XYZ file of C-alpha atoms in Angstrom:
186
model
C 0.000 0.000 0.000
C 1.157 3.543 -0.722
C 2.804 5.109 2.358
C 0.604 8.226 2.200
C -2.590 6.155 2.008
C -1.368 4.011 4.907
C -0.791 7.105 7.077
C -4.079 8.605 5.898
C -5.863 5.491 7.176
C -4.178 5.860 10.587
C -5.287 9.510 10.714
C -8.818 8.542 9.610
C -9.073 5.987 12.404
C -7.941 8.571 14.951
C -10.133 11.414 13.663
C -13.167 9.396 12.577
C -13.254 10.388 8.904
C -11.130 11.720 6.073
C -11.626 15.375 5.222
C -9.415 18.023 3.658
C -7.659 18.801 6.939
C -6.848 15.139 7.547
C -5.603 14.734 3.966
C -3.220 17.707 4.080
C -2.265 17.240 7.735
C -1.165 13.686 7.068
C 1.091 14.784 4.208
C 2.436 17.738 6.235
C 3.276 15.522 9.235
C 4.983 12.953 7.021
C 7.083 15.677 5.402
C 7.970 17.306 8.732
C 9.182 14.004 10.147
C 11.157 13.266 6.982
C 12.876 16.666 7.142
C 13.745 16.007 10.806
C 15.090 12.518 9.899
C 12.544 10.832 12.157
C 10.501 7.695 11.581
C 6.750 7.714 11.058
C 4.414 6.445 13.781
C 7.124 6.417 16.417
C 7.062 8.341 19.676
C 10.133 10.598 19.600
C 10.963 11.879 23.088
C 13.134 14.621 21.615
C 10.438 15.968 19.238
C 8.016 18.740 20.101
C 5.381 19.686 17.524
C 3.772 23.127 17.711
C 0.348 23.292 16.048
C -0.887 26.616 14.730
C -4.442 25.402 14.170
C -6.996 23.507 16.228
C -8.938 21.973 13.380
C -8.861 18.560 11.684
C -5.273 18.962 10.530
C -4.169 18.831 14.179
C -5.557 15.293 14.569
C -3.681 14.111 11.479
C -0.421 15.571 12.759
C -0.930 14.005 16.178
C -1.739 10.565 14.772
C 1.243 10.504 12.379
C 3.862 12.031 14.704
C 2.574 10.366 17.903
C 3.222 13.647 19.722
C 0.694 14.219 22.506
C -0.493 16.997 24.801
C -0.137 14.716 27.831
C 3.532 14.031 27.122
C 3.978 17.768 26.421
C 5.357 16.960 22.969
C 2.341 18.462 21.168
C 1.741 22.161 21.745
C -1.249 24.205 20.702
C -0.289 27.735 19.691
C -3.477 28.788 17.978
C -2.827 31.253 15.155
C -5.539 29.926 12.825
C -2.893 28.941 10.246
C -2.366 25.626 8.470
C 1.152 25.173 9.834
C 3.196 23.211 12.349
C 6.716 23.510 13.699
C 8.829 20.422 14.325
C 11.469 20.971 17.019
C 14.247 18.529 17.930
C 15.214 19.283 21.542
C 18.448 17.281 21.247
C 19.828 19.204 18.271
C 17.932 22.497 18.811
C 16.886 22.333 15.148
C 13.402 23.457 14.174
C 11.453 23.786 10.957
C 8.084 25.382 10.368
C 6.046 23.677 7.648
C 3.058 25.544 6.256
C 0.435 24.563 3.723
C 1.285 26.613 0.642
C -1.954 25.372 -0.913
C -4.073 26.996 1.808
C -2.372 30.329 1.157
C -3.378 30.509 -2.505
C -6.105 33.074 -3.075
C -7.409 31.444 -6.270
C -7.783 27.740 -5.711
C -9.289 25.185 -8.012
C -12.334 23.449 -6.543
C -11.863 19.708 -6.204
C -13.596 16.796 -4.568
C -12.149 15.103 -1.491
C -11.108 12.151 -3.656
C -9.333 14.446 -6.147
C -7.564 16.218 -3.284
C -6.373 12.938 -1.764
C -5.085 11.752 -5.147
C -3.275 15.070 -5.683
C -1.660 14.893 -2.225
C -0.678 11.274 -2.904
C 1.154 12.042 -6.150
C 2.445 15.583 -5.561
C 5.918 15.899 -4.027
C 5.735 17.632 -0.641
C 8.121 20.346 -1.847
C 5.315 21.557 -4.114
C 2.667 21.557 -1.373
C 4.504 23.122 1.553
C 6.652 26.062 2.491
C 9.496 25.137 4.861
C 11.288 27.661 7.044
C 14.122 27.107 9.501
C 13.097 28.680 12.800
C 14.455 29.117 16.329
C 12.279 27.795 19.172
C 12.685 29.269 22.629
C 11.458 27.192 25.560
C 11.739 28.047 29.215
C 12.219 25.383 31.872
C 8.479 25.140 32.503
C 7.775 24.277 28.870
C 10.080 21.271 28.618
C 8.454 17.807 28.687
C 8.670 15.862 31.918
C 7.381 16.325 35.429
C 6.248 19.793 36.526
C 9.250 21.986 37.266
C 7.472 24.281 39.699
C 4.121 24.533 41.419
C 2.308 27.083 43.532
C -1.227 27.749 44.687
C -3.402 30.607 43.438
C -4.021 33.147 46.198
C -7.561 33.732 44.869
C -9.087 30.329 43.993
C -6.614 28.112 45.847
C -6.000 25.801 42.891
C -2.541 24.410 42.142
C -0.712 25.993 39.202
C 2.333 24.274 37.670
C 5.297 25.276 35.537
C 5.213 29.004 36.196
C 1.811 29.454 34.552
C 0.765 32.104 37.064
C 1.035 35.846 37.543
C 2.228 37.693 40.635
C -0.011 40.455 41.982
C 0.867 42.357 45.164
C 3.554 39.753 45.778
C 1.093 36.839 45.675
C 0.668 34.107 43.017
C -2.548 34.249 41.026
C -3.598 31.824 38.291
C -4.191 33.161 34.794
C -7.941 32.523 34.904
C -8.285 34.574 38.102
C -5.919 37.272 36.826
C -7.208 37.664 33.270
C -10.585 35.993 33.182
C -11.534 32.527 32.076
C -13.334 30.715 29.302
C -15.885 29.621 31.905
C -18.088 31.422 34.387
C -18.964 29.892 37.738
C -22.676 29.366 38.279
C -23.804 29.545 41.877
């Protein structure tokens, strides 16, 4: 079986269906790993993948790279862009791979099947823009056990890895300091 179709099936199983984001995300993840000289479908402890989108493409990248949020090797940096950065912590090398196709203003309409066939036969160099980048991580962003922890002086909840603010000399979690995505109902 074609390697792209094999990876596409793995992404489909993980995501639940094949759509445009799964089709391009699979190819992008395969190319990113190839450029980093890393094997497909292998958990690489030295690889961190930064996602710039939280749509279907993210599931394809996760399923192909085996990077995960729980292992802190998959990072969501939502910019709304069809791009991901592959960072090798051992070598400090990083590349940002973006979907050149998504950035075209005049795109030809095609069916999902036509898109999959095009991604299957088109060399990745023609589909993606690759940029060498520098990734800066602080100690609290490195995979592994929490490096620090404190308790919010407002809500009392534990906050790890320096993800708090200091107000009047006291730690305060980001949701108490800046507001949250949720509102408590009494």
